[in-house]
Every structure is written in structure tokens, then in C-alpha cells.
Amino acid sequence: MRQVGIVALGLIGGSLAKAYKRVDSIRVLGSDADKSILDFAMMAGAIDGELTDAELQGCDCILLATYPQGVIDWLEAKASLLDTDTVVMDCSGTKLRICEQAFAIAKKHGFTFVGGHPMAGTHQSGFKYSREDLFDGQPMVIVPPTFEDIHLLDKIEKLLGPVGFGRFSFTTAQEHDQIIAFSSQMAHVVSNAFVKSPTALRHRGYSAGSYQDLTRVAWLNPDMWSELFLENREALLWEIDFFISSMQSYREAIEQGDAPRLRALLDEGRLRKREVDGR
């Protein structure tokens, strides 16, 4: 691999660029809607230059670190400029609509599109928070156009090797979105809703690790997460409805002073945590 292109140099895109730059033999090109971010990334040494239309065909891999609609918009605008040997991968938090449309665009123009979701990040956003080790040891979820092409799956792992991911999971777009609604999106919904309690204004001096753990992701990017939630509304609504039903059981036990039922609910959750963590 000699050249990587990265579209959108925020937290994810900037971190990807910095990770690839750890390998001297890889040329990293980037683009961003904000010219000042592009200039800053070049001054910081995160990229070697701008990813122009003329440079697209020289890329072995192009990573689209934009919002879901931005992925589709970029592909529709640039598909005809891509080389048939280029692998294009998105880094968005949902996969179903993106993969359905992107696989069709890629097939029409003869290049390879792969759905991707790097499972790492922080509650902060923007290039200034990006870092070269963000993905070291972290999982990467891949949605390939086919599971029968072993050479493609191997090629994907090699292309992403310099980033430092700890493991790769290959799955379908539907399976990805169903699981991510629980493992990521619900955590942000619950955290964001929980911290709205008026009591939160008086928490200082009364809160410790549990408060910090639960509220960390309440500090989110509302533009990005609202798009992701709506992209995945069916799976996310199922998780929200299940959570509300579960919370109602706790509420009833507390309201009725039913200690045995409350203890059973708490023990059930404790045992489930042990089960899902494999302890």
C-alpha cells in the first residue's frame, strides 16, 4: 500500500490519518469541507497533502469519515473518478442504508466499497482531539459486499493493518445496526436523558465513579448523533421500548415497597452483566 485518502478530518478521520502516518512508506492525503482544518492537518504532519480529484485514482484505500448522508453524497460525486483497484470504506455508525446504496454505486462503477465502523472514540469531536493511538487494540466492524471472497477480506485487514485495530468482526449491515442500537446508541440516549434531571445541578460533592461512567457520553455531537439515531430508528426504538418496560418493573417494585421483587430484579441484572461479560 502506498497511498491512503481520508475524507473529513475530524476526530475519526484525523486519528486515522495520524495512525497511517506512523508508517513512513505510506502517503496520506486528506480532504475536509473546512479549509482551515485541512491546512492545520498538513502543518501538524497528519497528512502529506490534499486529496484532490486528480489524486483519487492513486489511492489504494479511501476512508470516508463523514456522516451517513455525506458518504452517499461523496460516492455519487466521485464514483466515476475512482480506480477499479481502489477500496472505499466508510466509518459511519450505521450501515444498512449506506451499504445498500454504496454497494450499488460501487458495482455500477467497478470499484469496491466496504462498510466499516471503528469501535473507538471519545465524547469530544474535531481534529484537535484526534490522536494516532485512538484505535490501537480496538475492534473494527466490517460489512463486506460478499463473505465468499476470502482474498478481499484478507486485503481489507492488510489495508487497515497500520491503524492498529485489535480485532476485526465481519457481519451484515442489518446485524451491525441491530447490535449497535444497543451497545452504542442506547448508551448515548440514556446518558443524555439521565443528566437532564434538575438534581444534576446539585451533584458536585455527591457523585463519584458511577455518575461519571453513566454521564460521560451525554457530552455528544448532537448533529451527528441525531442523524445516526434517525438512520437506525427501528432498531433503536425497539431498544428504547424494552428499556422503558424494564424500568417500569423497577419502578413498580420500589413504589410498592416490594423488597423481594426488587432484589430479584437487581440480582437478575447482576447475573446478566456477568453473563454478557463472560465472567
mmCIF file of C-alpha atoms in Angstrom:
data_model
loop_
_atom_site.group_PDB
_atom_site.id
_atom_site.type_symbol
_atom_site.label_atom_id
_atom_site.label_comp_id
_atom_site.label_asym_id
_atom_site.label_seq_id
_atom_site.Cartn_x
_atom_site.Cartn_y
_atom_site.Cartn_z
ATOM 1 C CA MET A 1 0.000 0.000 0.000
ATOM 2 C CA ARG A 2 1.437 3.331 -0.983
ATOM 3 C CA GLN A 3 -1.353 5.899 -0.696
ATOM 4 C CA VAL A 4 -4.391 6.386 1.544
ATOM 5 C CA GLY A 5 -7.090 9.027 1.154
ATOM 6 C CA ILE A 6 -9.154 10.242 4.087
ATOM 7 C CA VAL A 7 -12.301 12.318 3.667
ATOM 8 C CA ALA A 8 -13.253 14.528 6.647
ATOM 9 C CA LEU A 9 -10.559 15.187 9.223
ATOM 10 C CA GLY A 10 -12.493 15.220 12.474
ATOM 11 C CA LEU A 11 -11.809 13.017 15.484
ATOM 12 C CA ILE A 12 -12.084 9.763 13.489
ATOM 13 C CA GLY A 13 -10.602 10.925 10.199
ATOM 14 C CA GLY A 14 -7.810 12.830 11.893
ATOM 15 C CA SER A 15 -6.935 9.849 14.082
ATOM 16 C CA LEU A 16 -6.898 7.546 11.050
ATOM 17 C CA ALA A 17 -4.548 9.935 9.253
ATOM 18 C CA LYS A 18 -2.184 10.119 12.226
ATOM 19 C CA ALA A 19 -2.231 6.337 12.612
ATOM 20 C CA TYR A 20 -1.243 5.762 8.968
ATOM 21 C CA LYS A 21 1.467 8.427 9.216
ATOM 22 C CA ARG A 22 3.293 6.180 11.685
ATOM 23 C CA VAL A 23 4.361 4.177 8.623
ATOM 24 C CA ASP A 24 6.928 6.143 6.596
ATOM 25 C CA SER A 25 6.184 4.314 3.343
ATOM 26 C CA ILE A 26 2.506 5.355 3.288
ATOM 27 C CA ARG A 27 1.479 8.648 1.722
ATOM 28 C CA VAL A 28 -1.613 10.083 3.425
ATOM 29 C CA LEU A 29 -3.880 12.544 1.643
ATOM 30 C CA GLY A 30 -6.880 14.248 3.214
ATOM 31 C CA SER A 31 -9.839 16.466 2.445
ATOM 32 C CA ASP A 32 -12.211 18.456 4.608
ATOM 33 C CA ALA A 33 -15.038 20.885 3.981
ATOM 34 C CA ASP A 34 -13.239 23.322 6.281
ATOM 35 C CA LYS A 35 -10.080 24.518 4.507
ATOM 36 C CA SER A 36 -8.570 25.672 7.797
ATOM 37 C CA ILE A 37 -8.767 22.121 9.178
ATOM 38 C CA LEU A 38 -7.054 20.801 6.057
ATOM 39 C CA ASP A 39 -4.276 23.380 6.408
ATOM 40 C CA PHE A 40 -3.855 22.636 10.108
ATOM 41 C CA ALA A 41 -3.670 18.884 9.445
ATOM 42 C CA MET A 42 -0.869 19.474 6.940
ATOM 43 C CA MET A 43 1.006 21.756 9.350
ATOM 44 C CA ALA A 44 0.622 19.149 12.087
ATOM 45 C CA GLY A 45 2.087 16.482 9.814
ATOM 46 C CA ALA A 46 -1.066 14.355 9.922
ATOM 47 C CA ILE A 47 -1.347 14.323 6.127
ATOM 48 C CA ASP A 48 1.071 14.746 3.257
ATOM 49 C CA GLY A 49 -1.250 16.752 1.064
ATOM 50 C CA GLU A 50 -4.779 17.360 -0.162
ATOM 51 C CA LEU A 51 -6.913 14.577 -1.601
ATOM 52 C CA THR A 52 -7.867 16.169 -4.910
ATOM 53 C CA ASP A 53 -9.864 14.592 -7.720
ATOM 54 C CA ALA A 54 -6.609 14.053 -9.598
ATOM 55 C CA GLU A 55 -5.182 12.032 -6.679
ATOM 56 C CA LEU A 56 -8.150 9.689 -6.247
ATOM 57 C CA GLN A 57 -7.000 7.052 -8.717
ATOM 58 C CA GLY A 58 -3.653 6.742 -6.963
ATOM 59 C CA CYS A 59 -5.230 5.642 -3.693
ATOM 60 C CA ASP A 60 -5.187 2.031 -2.599
ATOM 61 C CA CYS A 61 -7.771 2.831 0.055
ATOM 62 C CA ILE A 62 -10.110 5.767 0.685
ATOM 63 C CA LEU A 63 -11.752 6.141 4.087
ATOM 64 C CA LEU A 64 -14.895 8.252 4.381
ATOM 65 C CA ALA A 65 -15.096 9.596 7.944
ATOM 66 C CA THR A 66 -18.270 11.605 7.357
ATOM 67 C CA TYR A 67 -21.905 11.384 8.451
ATOM 68 C CA PRO A 68 -24.068 8.753 6.675
ATOM 69 C CA GLN A 69 -25.565 11.148 4.118
ATOM 70 C CA GLY A 70 -22.129 12.580 3.477
ATOM 71 C CA VAL A 71 -20.887 9.122 2.487
ATOM 72 C CA ILE A 72 -23.582 8.742 -0.153
ATOM 73 C CA ASP A 73 -23.119 12.293 -1.414
ATOM 74 C CA TRP A 74 -19.355 11.793 -1.789
ATOM 75 C CA LEU A 75 -19.751 8.491 -3.626
ATOM 76 C CA GLU A 76 -22.310 9.910 -6.036
ATOM 77 C CA ALA A 77 -19.989 12.833 -6.795
ATOM 78 C CA LYS A 78 -16.688 10.922 -7.065
ATOM 79 C CA ALA A 79 -17.561 7.362 -8.140
ATOM 80 C CA SER A 80 -16.696 7.916 -11.786
ATOM 81 C CA LEU A 81 -13.206 9.130 -10.813
ATOM 82 C CA LEU A 82 -12.200 6.052 -8.829
ATOM 83 C CA ASP A 83 -9.852 3.300 -9.971
ATOM 84 C CA THR A 84 -11.219 -0.249 -10.105
ATOM 85 C CA ASP A 85 -8.454 -1.412 -7.709
ATOM 86 C CA THR A 86 -9.389 1.132 -5.031
ATOM 87 C CA VAL A 87 -11.186 0.017 -1.875
ATOM 88 C CA VAL A 88 -13.511 2.672 -0.456
ATOM 89 C CA MET A 89 -14.685 2.277 3.127
ATOM 90 C CA ASP A 90 -16.975 4.397 5.266
ATOM 91 C CA CYS A 91 -16.575 4.886 9.031
ATOM 92 C CA SER A 92 -20.149 5.791 9.948
ATOM 93 C CA GLY A 93 -22.100 4.489 12.927
ATOM 94 C CA THR A 94 -24.905 2.913 10.871
ATOM 95 C CA LYS A 95 -24.615 0.561 7.941
ATOM 96 C CA LEU A 96 -27.949 -0.550 6.464
ATOM 97 C CA ARG A 97 -28.830 2.371 4.174
ATOM 98 C CA ILE A 98 -25.220 3.257 3.446
ATOM 99 C CA CYS A 99 -24.274 -0.259 2.341
ATOM 100 C CA GLU A 100 -27.430 -0.773 0.309
ATOM 101 C CA GLN A 101 -26.782 2.370 -1.742
ATOM 102 C CA ALA A 102 -22.987 2.278 -1.734
ATOM 103 C CA PHE A 103 -22.739 -1.354 -2.886
ATOM 104 C CA ALA A 104 -24.951 -0.456 -5.866
ATOM 105 C CA ILE A 105 -22.856 2.611 -6.725
ATOM 106 C CA ALA A 106 -19.628 0.600 -6.460
ATOM 107 C CA LYS A 107 -20.979 -2.177 -8.664
ATOM 108 C CA LYS A 108 -22.039 0.323 -11.310
ATOM 109 C CA HIS A 109 -18.608 1.987 -11.431
ATOM 110 C CA GLY A 110 -16.408 -1.066 -10.885
ATOM 111 C CA PHE A 111 -14.642 -0.268 -7.594
ATOM 112 C CA THR A 112 -15.008 -1.995 -4.209
ATOM 113 C CA PHE A 113 -16.985 -0.496 -1.348
ATOM 114 C CA VAL A 114 -16.804 -1.891 2.171
ATOM 115 C CA GLY A 115 -18.842 -0.806 5.168
ATOM 116 C CA GLY A 116 -16.740 -0.058 8.218
ATOM 117 C CA HIS A 117 -17.225 1.068 11.814
ATOM 118 C CA PRO A 118 -14.174 1.678 14.012
ATOM 119 C CA MET A 119 -15.293 0.953 17.574
ATOM 120 C CA ALA A 120 -13.393 3.728 19.314
ATOM 121 C CA GLY A 121 -13.895 7.381 20.042
ATOM 122 C CA THR A 122 -14.320 9.972 22.768
ATOM 123 C CA HIS A 123 -17.061 12.372 23.824
ATOM 124 C CA GLN A 124 -15.003 15.145 22.217
ATOM 125 C CA SER A 125 -15.066 15.876 18.499
ATOM 126 C CA GLY A 126 -12.858 17.611 15.992
ATOM 127 C CA PHE A 127 -9.355 17.258 14.598
ATOM 128 C CA LYS A 128 -7.718 18.846 17.646
ATOM 129 C CA TYR A 129 -8.773 15.826 19.729
ATOM 130 C CA SER A 130 -7.545 13.253 17.207
ATOM 131 C CA ARG A 131 -4.609 11.066 18.128
ATOM 132 C CA GLU A 132 -2.536 8.374 16.445
ATOM 133 C CA ASP A 133 -3.254 5.671 19.039
ATOM 134 C CA LEU A 134 -7.053 6.075 19.226
ATOM 135 C CA PHE A 135 -7.675 2.727 17.502
ATOM 136 C CA ASP A 136 -4.781 0.723 18.947
ATOM 137 C CA GLY A 137 -6.157 -2.583 20.199
ATOM 138 C CA GLN A 138 -9.760 -1.565 19.492
ATOM 139 C CA PRO A 139 -12.333 -3.545 17.429
ATOM 140 C CA MET A 140 -13.196 -2.770 13.820
ATOM 141 C CA VAL A 141 -16.507 -3.944 12.371
ATOM 142 C CA ILE A 142 -16.538 -4.693 8.641
ATOM 143 C CA VAL A 143 -19.548 -5.151 6.343
ATOM 144 C CA PRO A 144 -18.170 -6.592 3.077
ATOM 145 C CA PRO A 145 -20.134 -6.800 -0.177
ATOM 146 C CA THR A 146 -19.661 -10.582 -0.069
ATOM 147 C CA PHE A 147 -18.429 -13.092 2.501
ATOM 148 C CA GLU A 148 -17.247 -15.532 -0.158
ATOM 149 C CA ASP A 149 -14.224 -13.545 -1.367
ATOM 150 C CA ILE A 150 -11.504 -14.574 1.096
ATOM 151 C CA HIS A 151 -8.913 -12.543 -0.798
ATOM 152 C CA LEU A 152 -10.966 -9.375 -0.299
ATOM 153 C CA LEU A 153 -11.361 -9.998 3.434
ATOM 154 C CA ASP A 154 -7.606 -10.515 3.722
ATOM 155 C CA LYS A 155 -6.963 -7.388 1.660
ATOM 156 C CA ILE A 156 -9.195 -5.317 3.957
ATOM 157 C CA GLU A 157 -7.269 -6.451 7.034
ATOM 158 C CA LYS A 158 -3.962 -5.618 5.354
ATOM 159 C CA LEU A 159 -5.165 -2.176 4.247
ATOM 160 C CA LEU A 160 -6.267 -1.369 7.801
ATOM 161 C CA GLY A 161 -3.272 -3.037 9.456
ATOM 162 C CA PRO A 162 -1.272 0.168 10.096
ATOM 163 C CA VAL A 163 -4.181 1.687 12.034
ATOM 164 C CA GLY A 164 -3.606 -0.765 14.886
ATOM 165 C CA PHE A 165 -7.011 -2.377 15.387
ATOM 166 C CA GLY A 166 -7.020 -5.258 17.851
ATOM 167 C CA ARG A 167 -9.602 -7.405 16.061
ATOM 168 C CA PHE A 168 -11.900 -7.442 13.028
ATOM 169 C CA SER A 169 -15.535 -8.548 13.051
ATOM 170 C CA PHE A 170 -17.230 -9.316 9.733
ATOM 171 C CA THR A 171 -21.014 -9.051 9.713
ATOM 172 C CA THR A 172 -24.062 -7.927 7.757
ATOM 173 C CA ALA A 173 -25.406 -4.382 7.743
ATOM 174 C CA GLN A 174 -28.623 -5.472 9.455
ATOM 175 C CA GLU A 175 -26.810 -7.331 12.234
ATOM 176 C CA HIS A 176 -24.489 -4.377 12.757
ATOM 177 C CA ASP A 177 -27.317 -1.870 13.138
ATOM 178 C CA GLN A 178 -29.302 -4.083 15.499
ATOM 179 C CA ILE A 179 -26.355 -4.589 17.843
ATOM 180 C CA ILE A 180 -25.083 -1.018 17.643
ATOM 181 C CA ALA A 181 -28.536 0.265 18.648
ATOM 182 C CA PHE A 182 -27.951 -1.486 21.979
ATOM 183 C CA SER A 183 -24.195 -1.241 22.503
ATOM 184 C CA SER A 184 -23.707 2.388 21.455
ATOM 185 C CA GLN A 185 -26.821 4.356 20.599
ATOM 186 C CA MET A 186 -28.853 3.402 23.673
ATOM 187 C CA ALA A 187 -25.927 4.318 25.916
ATOM 188 C CA HIS A 188 -25.951 7.828 24.439
ATOM 189 C CA VAL A 189 -29.734 8.164 24.692
ATOM 190 C CA VAL A 190 -29.850 7.037 28.335
ATOM 191 C CA SER A 191 -26.866 9.158 29.360
ATOM 192 C CA ASN A 192 -28.201 12.241 27.628
ATOM 193 C CA ALA A 193 -31.670 11.836 29.150
ATOM 194 C CA PHE A 194 -30.398 10.949 32.632
ATOM 195 C CA VAL A 195 -28.291 14.087 33.047
ATOM 196 C CA LYS A 196 -31.335 16.330 32.395
ATOM 197 C CA SER A 197 -32.636 15.706 35.923
ATOM 198 C CA PRO A 198 -32.772 19.005 37.862
ATOM 199 C CA THR A 199 -30.915 17.183 40.642
ATOM 200 C CA ALA A 200 -27.861 17.024 38.374
ATOM 201 C CA LEU A 201 -27.265 20.726 39.049
ATOM 202 C CA ARG A 202 -26.542 19.866 42.686
ATOM 203 C CA HIS A 203 -24.438 16.723 42.173
ATOM 204 C CA ARG A 204 -21.000 18.150 42.993
ATOM 205 C CA GLY A 205 -19.631 16.659 46.168
ATOM 206 C CA TYR A 206 -22.142 13.808 45.999
ATOM 207 C CA SER A 207 -21.034 11.939 42.879
ATOM 208 C CA ALA A 208 -18.229 9.528 42.140
ATOM 209 C CA GLY A 209 -17.394 6.852 39.568
ATOM 210 C CA SER A 210 -20.916 5.660 38.847
ATOM 211 C CA TYR A 211 -22.054 9.170 37.924
ATOM 212 C CA GLN A 212 -19.021 9.728 35.710
ATOM 213 C CA ASP A 213 -19.454 6.353 33.983
ATOM 214 C CA LEU A 214 -23.120 6.954 33.240
ATOM 215 C CA THR A 215 -22.889 10.566 32.078
ATOM 216 C CA ARG A 216 -19.654 10.600 30.061
ATOM 217 C CA VAL A 217 -21.333 10.204 26.674
ATOM 218 C CA ALA A 218 -24.054 12.758 27.440
ATOM 219 C CA TRP A 219 -21.481 15.193 26.085
ATOM 220 C CA LEU A 220 -22.064 14.343 22.423
ATOM 221 C CA ASN A 221 -22.234 15.867 18.957
ATOM 222 C CA PRO A 222 -25.991 16.487 18.519
ATOM 223 C CA ASP A 223 -25.811 16.833 14.733
ATOM 224 C CA MET A 224 -24.036 13.519 14.237
ATOM 225 C CA TRP A 225 -25.988 11.513 16.794
ATOM 226 C CA SER A 226 -29.414 12.760 15.733
ATOM 227 C CA GLU A 227 -28.622 11.630 12.169
ATOM 228 C CA LEU A 228 -27.414 8.250 13.405
ATOM 229 C CA PHE A 229 -30.455 7.738 15.646
ATOM 230 C CA LEU A 230 -32.867 8.508 12.809
ATOM 231 C CA GLU A 231 -30.902 6.330 10.383
ATOM 232 C CA ASN A 232 -31.354 3.425 12.790
ATOM 233 C CA ARG A 233 -34.752 4.340 14.201
ATOM 234 C CA GLU A 234 -36.393 0.898 14.005
ATOM 235 C CA ALA A 235 -33.688 -0.925 15.955
ATOM 236 C CA LEU A 236 -33.223 1.959 18.379
ATOM 237 C CA LEU A 237 -36.947 2.265 19.098
ATOM 238 C CA TRP A 238 -37.050 -1.450 19.957
ATOM 239 C CA GLU A 239 -34.245 -0.954 22.487
ATOM 240 C CA ILE A 240 -35.904 2.164 23.953
ATOM 241 C CA ASP A 241 -39.236 0.353 24.347
ATOM 242 C CA PHE A 242 -37.533 -2.605 26.037
ATOM 243 C CA PHE A 243 -35.680 -0.270 28.388
ATOM 244 C CA ILE A 244 -38.857 1.615 29.330
ATOM 245 C CA SER A 245 -40.618 -1.677 30.054
ATOM 246 C CA SER A 246 -37.707 -2.837 32.183
ATOM 247 C CA MET A 247 -37.571 0.446 34.089
ATOM 248 C CA GLN A 248 -41.283 0.172 34.786
ATOM 249 C CA SER A 249 -40.658 -3.117 36.605
ATOM 250 C CA TYR A 250 -38.105 -1.444 38.885
ATOM 251 C CA ARG A 251 -40.450 1.493 39.460
ATOM 252 C CA GLU A 252 -43.343 -0.733 40.464
ATOM 253 C CA ALA A 253 -41.218 -2.735 42.917
ATOM 254 C CA ILE A 254 -39.910 0.452 44.554
ATOM 255 C CA GLU A 255 -43.316 2.144 44.623
ATOM 256 C CA GLN A 256 -44.945 -0.904 46.213
ATOM 257 C CA GLY A 257 -42.111 -1.457 48.677
ATOM 258 C CA ASP A 258 -41.715 -4.959 47.301
ATOM 259 C CA ALA A 259 -38.221 -5.833 48.575
ATOM 260 C CA PRO A 260 -38.145 -9.453 47.307
ATOM 261 C CA ARG A 261 -39.124 -8.397 43.779
ATOM 262 C CA LEU A 262 -36.662 -5.501 43.804
ATOM 263 C CA ARG A 263 -33.862 -7.741 44.993
ATOM 264 C CA ALA A 264 -34.730 -10.293 42.291
ATOM 265 C CA LEU A 265 -34.593 -7.590 39.604
ATOM 266 C CA LEU A 266 -31.222 -6.347 40.836
ATOM 267 C CA ASP A 267 -29.810 -9.845 41.068
ATOM 268 C CA GLU A 268 -31.078 -10.629 37.574
ATOM 269 C CA GLY A 269 -29.196 -7.601 36.236
ATOM 270 C CA ARG A 270 -26.046 -8.549 38.161
ATOM 271 C CA LEU A 271 -26.107 -12.070 36.763
ATOM 272 C CA ARG A 272 -26.776 -10.792 33.233
ATOM 273 C CA LYS A 273 -23.772 -8.491 33.481
ATOM 274 C CA ARG A 274 -21.608 -11.460 34.487
ATOM 275 C CA GLU A 275 -23.047 -13.493 31.606
ATOM 276 C CA VAL A 276 -22.542 -10.890 28.868
ATOM 277 C CA ASP A 277 -19.010 -10.112 30.067
ATOM 278 C CA GLY A 278 -18.115 -13.794 30.080
ATOM 279 C CA ARG A 279 -17.118 -13.906 33.719
#
